[in-house]
Amino acid sequence: MKKIFLSLLVSFLFCFPTFADEISKFVKKTAFGVGSDIGIYIIDKTYDKVIYDKNIYDEFNPASILKVVSFAAAYDILGSEYEFKTSLYKDDLNNFYVKLGGDVLLNQDDLVSLISNLKNQKINKIYIDDSIFDNEKYPKTWLEEDKWPSQRAITPYIIDNNMVKISLHRSSLAKNVDIIQHDKYQISIINELKVADNHKFEILRQYGEELPIVNLQGTIAKDVDITLPVLNPEINFNVKLNYALEKNNIVYLNKINVKKAPQDAIEIAYVGHKIDEISKLILHNSNNFATEVVAKVAAAKYINYQKEATFDDAINMVNSIFSPYYSIKDNIVDVSGVSRKNLLCPKTIGNILSKVLEDGNFSKLLATSNQGTLAQRLLFLKGNLKGKTGTLRNYSSLFVNFETRNKTDIVLISIVQNSSKRKALLKDFENRLVSLIYKKY
């Protein structure tokens, strides 16, 4: 029996470097472009071994696989049963407070339902309590191209995704373009669009960040619908709050101001969404807005609601949980992976995510093949893979956890940066790397 065991052990030890060499050859024959960098870290969790590594102590930008790290920290702080609430509070002077809770799924119907609890109430004043986190719109490390209209402003005022639908229609004279706004919240638009054979237009803020005016310039060749982030989330929320009052036939003539609910105020109603539901926006769809909002909500709890939470508080929260895994080079400057200044070693990411996967509740939230940003990818591993992709300009990253054909539990981190190759080619490399490990390890 001992001879058989030793024979198997020797066989395994000799196969191990052979397989590492096979991965190395596969990586070397893939052309990523001049000046590109690649980091790969592959862990065999079944036998607690590193089966392949390349540049695992070098600095890499993880792109959106950072979302798994930051959301795992938020999930740890908030708990698996956490519900993002928009609540209605009442004090002893018959003042009512709409307390915002960072619910990125809150919609107009939810707000109408919440405000229905004001029916037959004696109302003195209505306030909005926005103290859950601050109103800084974007992390300081984001480039201008990362901000509006690419991303929504990150404030506590959230309803209907903070997006509005706008239709661009060719006029009956087929020369000019008519702009139709469908939302209760209206954007001031300067229309400089023309009808032409080519379809190319720009969305600009030529009058500065503070003025709520948008320029639409260029040409359209066909009727098209576009969505834009609201310019002023506070006004957008107030417009829809007033609509909720009207819908419930509640006459309120005073101005709705901002004020924190007193500690002795009583919660009389709320609407909300569970963290598991919101997780899909982050872990499946790679939603930057939702990631930053959820991290700030978690940071508010992390600092025990002593003040309005900030982007720095969110980063400190992530660091407090995962800094034991960091190397001296690692640095997180936002939680969504948008910033080009995020730096993590592949080994750091792999070790953190290996730890995160030990939480079965969290692991179930991750996307599998053909879900979210993994759509049309690694279909043969559907139901046998959990993971997250990351993409920035000239960057591609992948984190996956799967079981090989031989029932070995694998965690893989792959990051390619500064590559001149098309993203489709980088994603194809990742797919083939996973397939190679699945079939042969």
Coordinates of C-alpha atoms in Angstrom, one line a residue:
M1 CA 0.0 0.0 0.0
K2 CA 2.8 2.4 0.9
K3 CA 4.5 1.6 -2.4
I4 CA 1.4 2.5 -4.3
F5 CA 1.0 5.8 -2.4
L6 CA 4.7 6.7 -3.0
S7 CA 4.3 5.9 -6.6
L8 CA 1.3 8.2 -6.9
L9 CA 3.1 11.0 -5.0
V10 CA 6.2 10.8 -7.2
S11 CA 4.0 10.8 -10.3
F12 CA 2.2 13.9 -9.1
L13 CA 5.4 15.7 -8.3
F14 CA 6.8 15.0 -11.7
C15 CA 3.6 16.0 -13.5
F16 CA 3.5 19.4 -11.6
P17 CA 6.5 21.1 -13.3
T18 CA 5.5 19.6 -16.6
F19 CA 2.1 21.3 -16.5
A20 CA 3.7 24.6 -15.3
D21 CA 6.0 24.4 -18.3
E22 CA 3.0 23.8 -20.6
I23 CA 1.3 26.9 -19.3
S24 CA 4.5 28.9 -19.7
K25 CA 4.8 27.8 -23.3
F26 CA 1.2 28.8 -24.0
V27 CA 1.7 32.2 -22.5
K28 CA 5.0 32.8 -24.3
K29 CA 3.5 32.1 -27.7
T30 CA 0.7 34.6 -27.2
A31 CA 1.5 38.1 -28.6
F32 CA 0.3 40.9 -26.4
G33 CA 2.1 43.7 -28.1
V34 CA 5.3 45.7 -27.5
G35 CA 5.5 47.2 -24.0
S36 CA 2.7 45.0 -22.6
D37 CA 2.9 43.4 -19.2
I38 CA 1.2 40.2 -17.9
G39 CA 0.7 38.8 -14.5
I40 CA -0.7 35.3 -13.8
Y41 CA -1.3 33.6 -10.5
I42 CA -2.9 30.1 -10.5
I43 CA -3.6 28.3 -7.2
D44 CA -4.6 24.7 -6.7
K45 CA -6.8 25.1 -3.6
T46 CA -7.3 21.3 -3.3
Y47 CA -3.6 20.7 -2.6
D48 CA -2.8 24.2 -1.4
K49 CA -0.2 24.7 -4.1
V50 CA 0.7 27.4 -6.6
I51 CA 0.7 25.7 -10.0
Y52 CA 1.9 28.6 -12.0
D53 CA 2.9 32.2 -11.4
K54 CA 4.3 35.0 -13.6
N55 CA 5.2 38.5 -12.3
I56 CA 3.0 38.0 -9.2
Y57 CA 4.9 40.7 -7.2
D58 CA 4.7 43.3 -9.9
E59 CA 2.3 46.3 -9.9
F60 CA -0.8 45.8 -12.0
N61 CA -4.1 47.6 -12.4
P62 CA -6.8 45.0 -11.5
A63 CA -9.6 47.0 -13.3
S64 CA -13.0 45.7 -12.4
I65 CA -12.0 42.5 -10.6
L66 CA -11.3 45.0 -7.8
K67 CA -15.1 45.1 -7.4
V68 CA -15.0 41.6 -5.9
V69 CA -12.5 42.8 -3.3
S70 CA -14.3 45.9 -2.3
F71 CA -17.8 44.4 -2.4
A72 CA -16.5 41.5 -0.3
A73 CA -15.4 44.1 2.3
A74 CA -18.8 45.8 2.2
Y75 CA -20.6 42.5 2.5
D76 CA -18.5 41.6 5.5
I77 CA -19.4 44.9 7.2
L78 CA -23.1 45.0 6.3
G79 CA -23.9 41.3 6.6
S80 CA -25.7 38.9 4.3
E81 CA -29.2 40.1 5.5
Y82 CA -28.6 43.8 5.0
E83 CA -31.4 45.8 3.4
F84 CA -30.8 49.1 1.7
K85 CA -33.7 51.2 3.0
T86 CA -35.4 54.4 2.1
S87 CA -37.3 55.2 5.3
L88 CA -40.0 57.6 6.5
Y89 CA -39.4 58.9 10.0
K90 CA -41.7 61.1 12.2
D91 CA -40.7 63.3 15.2
D92 CA -42.9 64.5 18.0
L93 CA -43.6 67.8 16.2
N94 CA -45.2 66.1 13.2
N95 CA -42.2 66.6 11.0
F96 CA -41.5 63.8 8.6
Y97 CA -38.1 62.8 7.3
V98 CA -37.4 60.8 4.1
K99 CA -34.2 59.1 5.1
L100 CA -32.0 58.1 2.2
G101 CA -30.1 54.8 2.5
G102 CA -28.1 54.4 -0.7
D103 CA -30.6 52.1 -2.4
V104 CA -29.5 51.9 -6.0
L105 CA -32.6 50.1 -7.0
L106 CA -35.1 52.6 -5.6
N107 CA -37.7 53.6 -8.2
Q108 CA -40.7 56.0 -8.6
D109 CA -43.2 53.3 -7.6
D110 CA -41.2 52.6 -4.4
L111 CA -41.3 56.2 -3.5
V112 CA -45.0 56.5 -4.2
S113 CA -45.6 53.5 -1.9
L114 CA -43.5 55.0 0.8
I115 CA -45.2 58.4 0.7
S116 CA -48.6 56.8 0.8
N117 CA -47.9 56.4 4.6
L118 CA -48.4 60.2 4.9
K119 CA -52.1 59.9 4.0
N120 CA -54.3 61.2 6.8
Q121 CA -51.2 62.4 8.7
K122 CA -51.0 65.9 10.2
I123 CA -47.9 67.2 8.4
N124 CA -45.9 70.1 9.8
K125 CA -42.7 69.9 7.6
I126 CA -41.2 67.3 5.3
Y127 CA -37.4 67.0 5.2
I128 CA -34.9 64.8 3.4
D129 CA -32.2 63.2 5.5
D130 CA -29.2 62.6 3.2
S131 CA -26.6 62.0 6.0
I132 CA -25.8 58.4 5.0
F133 CA -22.8 59.6 3.0
D134 CA -21.4 62.8 1.5
N135 CA -22.2 64.5 -1.8
E136 CA -18.7 64.3 -3.4
K137 CA -19.6 63.3 -6.9
Y138 CA -16.5 61.3 -8.1
P139 CA -13.3 59.9 -6.6
K140 CA -10.5 62.4 -7.1
T141 CA -8.5 59.8 -9.1
W142 CA -11.0 59.5 -11.9
L143 CA -10.1 61.1 -15.2
E144 CA -12.5 63.5 -16.8
E145 CA -13.5 60.8 -19.3
D146 CA -14.7 58.7 -16.4
K147 CA -17.2 61.3 -15.2
W148 CA -20.5 62.6 -16.6
P149 CA -21.9 61.4 -19.1
S150 CA -19.8 58.2 -18.7
Q151 CA -20.8 57.7 -15.1
R152 CA -23.5 59.1 -12.8
A153 CA -22.7 61.4 -9.9
I154 CA -22.3 59.5 -6.7
T155 CA -24.7 61.1 -4.2
P156 CA -27.3 59.7 -1.7
Y157 CA -30.0 61.0 -4.0
I158 CA -30.9 58.0 -6.1
I159 CA -34.1 57.1 -7.9
D160 CA -34.8 55.4 -11.2
N161 CA -31.1 54.8 -11.8
N162 CA -30.5 58.5 -11.9
M163 CA -30.9 58.2 -15.7
V164 CA -33.3 59.9 -18.1
K165 CA -34.4 58.7 -21.6
I166 CA -34.2 61.2 -24.5
S167 CA -35.4 60.5 -28.0
L168 CA -33.7 62.1 -31.1
H169 CA -36.1 62.2 -34.0
R170 CA -35.6 63.5 -37.5
S171 CA -38.1 66.2 -38.2
S172 CA -40.7 65.9 -40.9
L173 CA -38.6 68.2 -43.1
A174 CA -35.7 65.7 -42.7
K175 CA -33.3 68.6 -41.9
N176 CA -33.5 69.2 -38.2
V177 CA -33.6 67.0 -35.2
D178 CA -36.4 67.1 -32.6
I179 CA -35.4 66.2 -29.0
I180 CA -38.1 64.6 -26.9
Q181 CA -37.6 64.1 -23.1
H182 CA -39.7 61.4 -21.4
D183 CA -38.8 61.9 -17.8
K184 CA -40.4 64.2 -15.1
Y185 CA -36.9 65.6 -14.6
Q186 CA -35.9 67.7 -17.6
I187 CA -32.4 68.5 -18.8
S188 CA -31.7 71.9 -20.4
I189 CA -30.4 71.0 -23.9
I190 CA -28.9 73.1 -26.6
N191 CA -29.8 71.3 -29.8
E192 CA -27.1 71.6 -32.5
L193 CA -27.9 68.3 -34.2
K194 CA -28.5 67.9 -37.9
V195 CA -29.8 65.2 -40.1
A196 CA -27.2 63.6 -42.4
D197 CA -26.2 60.3 -43.9
N198 CA -23.7 59.5 -41.2
H199 CA -24.5 59.0 -37.6
K200 CA -22.1 60.8 -35.3
F201 CA -22.9 63.1 -32.4
E202 CA -21.4 64.2 -29.1
I203 CA -22.7 65.0 -25.7
L204 CA -20.9 68.1 -24.3
R205 CA -21.0 70.3 -21.2
Q206 CA -19.6 73.5 -22.8
Y207 CA -20.8 75.8 -20.1
G208 CA -19.0 74.2 -17.2
E209 CA -19.8 71.6 -14.5
E210 CA -22.0 74.0 -12.4
L211 CA -24.5 75.0 -15.1
P212 CA -27.2 72.3 -15.9
I213 CA -26.9 72.7 -19.6
V214 CA -26.0 70.0 -22.2
N215 CA -25.0 70.5 -25.8
L216 CA -25.8 67.9 -28.4
Q217 CA -23.7 68.4 -31.5
G218 CA -23.2 66.4 -34.7
T219 CA -25.4 64.4 -37.0
I220 CA -27.9 61.6 -36.9
A221 CA -28.9 59.3 -39.7
K222 CA -31.8 57.6 -38.0
D223 CA -34.1 58.1 -35.0
V224 CA -32.4 57.0 -31.8
D225 CA -33.1 56.8 -28.1
I226 CA -30.3 57.7 -25.6
T227 CA -30.1 57.7 -21.9
L228 CA -28.2 60.3 -19.9
P229 CA -27.3 60.6 -16.2
V230 CA -29.2 63.4 -14.5
L231 CA -27.2 66.5 -14.0
N232 CA -28.6 67.3 -10.6
P233 CA -29.5 64.2 -8.5
E234 CA -31.0 66.3 -5.7
I235 CA -33.4 68.1 -8.0
N236 CA -34.3 64.8 -9.7
F237 CA -35.2 63.2 -6.4
N238 CA -37.2 66.3 -5.3
V239 CA -39.1 66.3 -8.6
K240 CA -40.1 62.6 -8.0
L241 CA -40.8 63.1 -4.4
N242 CA -43.3 65.9 -5.3
Y243 CA -44.8 63.6 -7.8
A244 CA -45.2 60.9 -5.1
L245 CA -47.1 63.5 -3.0
E246 CA -49.4 64.4 -5.9
K247 CA -50.0 60.7 -6.8
N248 CA -51.2 60.1 -3.2
N249 CA -53.4 63.3 -3.2
I250 CA -51.3 64.9 -0.4
V251 CA -51.3 68.7 -0.5
Y252 CA -48.0 70.0 0.8
L253 CA -47.2 73.6 0.0
N254 CA -44.0 74.2 1.9
K255 CA -40.5 73.7 0.6
I256 CA -38.8 70.4 1.2
N257 CA -35.5 71.1 3.0
V258 CA -32.6 68.9 4.1
K259 CA -32.3 68.0 7.7
K260 CA -31.0 65.0 9.7
A261 CA -33.7 63.0 11.5
P262 CA -33.4 63.4 15.3
Q263 CA -32.4 60.3 17.2
D264 CA -35.8 60.0 18.9
A265 CA -37.7 60.1 15.6
I266 CA -39.7 57.0 14.9
E267 CA -39.5 55.0 11.7
I268 CA -43.1 54.5 10.4
A269 CA -42.4 52.9 7.0
Y270 CA -39.7 51.9 4.6
V271 CA -39.0 50.5 1.2
G272 CA -35.9 48.6 0.3
H273 CA -33.8 46.0 -1.5
K274 CA -31.6 43.3 -0.1
I275 CA -27.9 43.2 -0.6
D276 CA -28.1 40.0 -2.5
E277 CA -30.3 41.6 -5.1
I278 CA -28.0 44.7 -5.4
S279 CA -24.9 42.4 -5.6
K280 CA -25.9 41.5 -9.2
L281 CA -25.3 45.1 -10.4
I282 CA -21.8 44.9 -9.1
L283 CA -20.6 41.3 -9.4
H284 CA -22.5 40.4 -12.6
N285 CA -22.9 43.7 -14.5
S286 CA -19.8 45.6 -13.2
N287 CA -21.8 48.7 -12.3
N288 CA -19.3 51.4 -11.2
F289 CA -22.0 53.6 -9.7
A290 CA -23.5 50.8 -7.6
T291 CA -20.1 49.7 -6.4
E292 CA -19.1 53.2 -5.1
V293 CA -22.5 53.7 -3.5
V294 CA -22.6 50.4 -1.7
A295 CA -19.0 50.9 -0.4
K296 CA -19.9 54.3 1.0
V297 CA -23.0 52.8 2.7
A298 CA -20.8 50.1 4.2
A299 CA -18.2 52.7 5.2
A300 CA -21.0 54.6 7.1
K301 CA -21.6 51.6 9.2
Y302 CA -17.9 50.9 9.5
I303 CA -17.4 54.4 11.1
N304 CA -20.5 53.8 13.2
Y305 CA -22.4 56.6 11.5
Q306 CA -20.4 59.2 13.3
K307 CA -20.3 61.4 10.2
E308 CA -21.2 61.4 6.5
A309 CA -19.1 58.6 5.0
T310 CA -16.6 59.6 2.2
F311 CA -14.7 57.8 -0.6
D312 CA -11.6 57.8 1.7
D313 CA -13.7 56.0 4.4
A314 CA -14.7 53.4 1.9
I315 CA -11.1 52.8 0.9
N316 CA -10.0 52.7 4.6
M317 CA -12.8 50.1 5.2
V318 CA -11.4 47.8 2.4
N319 CA -7.8 48.3 3.7
S320 CA -8.8 47.5 7.3
I321 CA -10.1 44.1 6.2
F322 CA -7.6 43.1 3.5
S323 CA -4.3 44.9 4.4
P324 CA -2.8 41.8 6.0
Y325 CA -2.6 40.4 2.4
Y326 CA -1.1 43.5 0.9
S327 CA 2.5 43.9 -0.4
I328 CA 4.4 47.1 0.0
K329 CA 3.5 48.1 -3.5
D330 CA -0.3 47.7 -3.3
N331 CA -2.5 50.8 -3.3
I332 CA -6.2 51.2 -3.8
V333 CA -7.5 54.6 -4.7
D334 CA -11.1 53.8 -5.6
V335 CA -13.3 50.8 -5.0
S336 CA -14.8 50.2 -8.4
G337 CA -11.5 49.8 -10.4
V338 CA -12.1 52.8 -12.7
S339 CA -8.9 54.6 -11.7
R340 CA -5.7 53.9 -13.6
K341 CA -3.8 54.5 -10.3
N342 CA -5.1 51.3 -8.6
L343 CA -2.1 48.9 -8.0
L344 CA -2.3 45.4 -6.7
C345 CA 0.0 42.5 -7.2
P346 CA -1.5 39.4 -8.7
K347 CA -0.5 37.4 -5.6
T348 CA -2.4 39.9 -3.4
I349 CA -5.5 39.6 -5.4
G350 CA -5.3 35.8 -5.6
N351 CA -4.8 35.4 -1.8
I352 CA -7.6 37.8 -1.0
L353 CA -10.1 36.2 -3.3
S354 CA -9.1 32.7 -2.2
K355 CA -10.1 33.9 1.3
V356 CA -13.3 35.5 0.1
L357 CA -14.4 32.3 -1.5
E358 CA -14.5 30.6 1.9
D359 CA -17.7 32.5 2.6
G360 CA -20.3 30.3 0.9
N361 CA -23.0 33.0 1.0
F362 CA -20.7 35.4 -0.8
S363 CA -19.4 32.9 -3.3
K364 CA -23.0 32.2 -4.5
L365 CA -23.4 35.8 -5.5
L366 CA -20.6 35.7 -8.1
A367 CA -21.4 35.3 -11.8
T368 CA -20.9 32.0 -13.6
S369 CA -20.3 31.4 -17.3
N370 CA -22.7 33.3 -19.6
Q371 CA -23.8 35.7 -16.9
G372 CA -23.2 39.4 -16.8
T373 CA -19.8 40.4 -18.2
L374 CA -19.1 36.7 -18.6
A375 CA -21.8 36.4 -21.3
Q376 CA -20.9 34.1 -24.2
R377 CA -17.7 33.1 -22.4
L378 CA -16.5 29.7 -21.0
L379 CA -19.9 28.2 -21.7
F380 CA -18.6 24.7 -21.1
L381 CA -18.0 25.7 -17.4
K382 CA -21.5 27.0 -16.7
G383 CA -22.5 26.2 -13.2
N384 CA -18.9 25.1 -12.5
L385 CA -17.3 28.5 -12.4
K386 CA -17.5 31.7 -10.4
G387 CA -15.7 34.8 -11.6
K388 CA -15.4 38.4 -12.6
T389 CA -13.9 40.2 -15.6
G390 CA -12.1 43.6 -15.7
T391 CA -11.6 45.9 -18.7
L392 CA -10.0 49.3 -19.2
R393 CA -8.4 50.8 -22.2
N394 CA -5.4 48.5 -23.1
Y395 CA -6.2 46.4 -19.9
S396 CA -7.9 43.1 -19.4
S397 CA -8.2 41.1 -16.2
L398 CA -9.9 37.9 -15.1
F399 CA -10.6 36.2 -11.8
V400 CA -12.2 32.7 -11.9
N401 CA -12.7 29.9 -9.5
F402 CA -13.6 26.5 -11.0
E403 CA -13.1 22.8 -10.7
T404 CA -11.0 21.0 -13.3
R405 CA -12.0 17.8 -15.1
N406 CA -10.0 16.0 -12.3
K407 CA -12.0 17.7 -9.6
T408 CA -9.2 20.1 -8.5
D409 CA -10.3 23.4 -7.1
I410 CA -8.6 26.3 -9.0
V411 CA -8.3 30.0 -8.4
L412 CA -6.9 32.0 -11.4
I413 CA -5.9 35.6 -11.7
S414 CA -4.8 36.9 -15.1
I415 CA -4.0 40.6 -15.8
V416 CA -2.7 42.0 -19.1
Q417 CA -2.0 45.7 -19.3
N418 CA -0.5 48.2 -21.8
S419 CA -1.5 45.9 -24.6
S420 CA -2.1 47.2 -28.1
K421 CA -4.2 44.1 -29.0
R422 CA -7.9 44.2 -29.4
K423 CA -9.9 43.3 -26.3
A424 CA -11.4 40.4 -28.0
L425 CA -8.0 38.8 -28.5
L426 CA -7.1 39.4 -24.8
K427 CA -10.4 37.8 -23.7
D428 CA -9.7 34.9 -26.0
F429 CA -6.4 34.3 -24.4
E430 CA -8.0 34.2 -21.0
N431 CA -10.6 31.7 -22.2
R432 CA -8.0 29.4 -23.7
L433 CA -5.9 29.6 -20.5
V434 CA -8.9 28.5 -18.4
S435 CA -9.7 25.8 -20.9
L436 CA -6.1 24.5 -20.9
I437 CA -6.1 24.2 -17.1
Y438 CA -9.6 22.6 -17.0
K439 CA -8.7 19.9 -19.5
K440 CA -5.2 19.0 -18.5
Y441 CA -4.7 19.7 -14.7

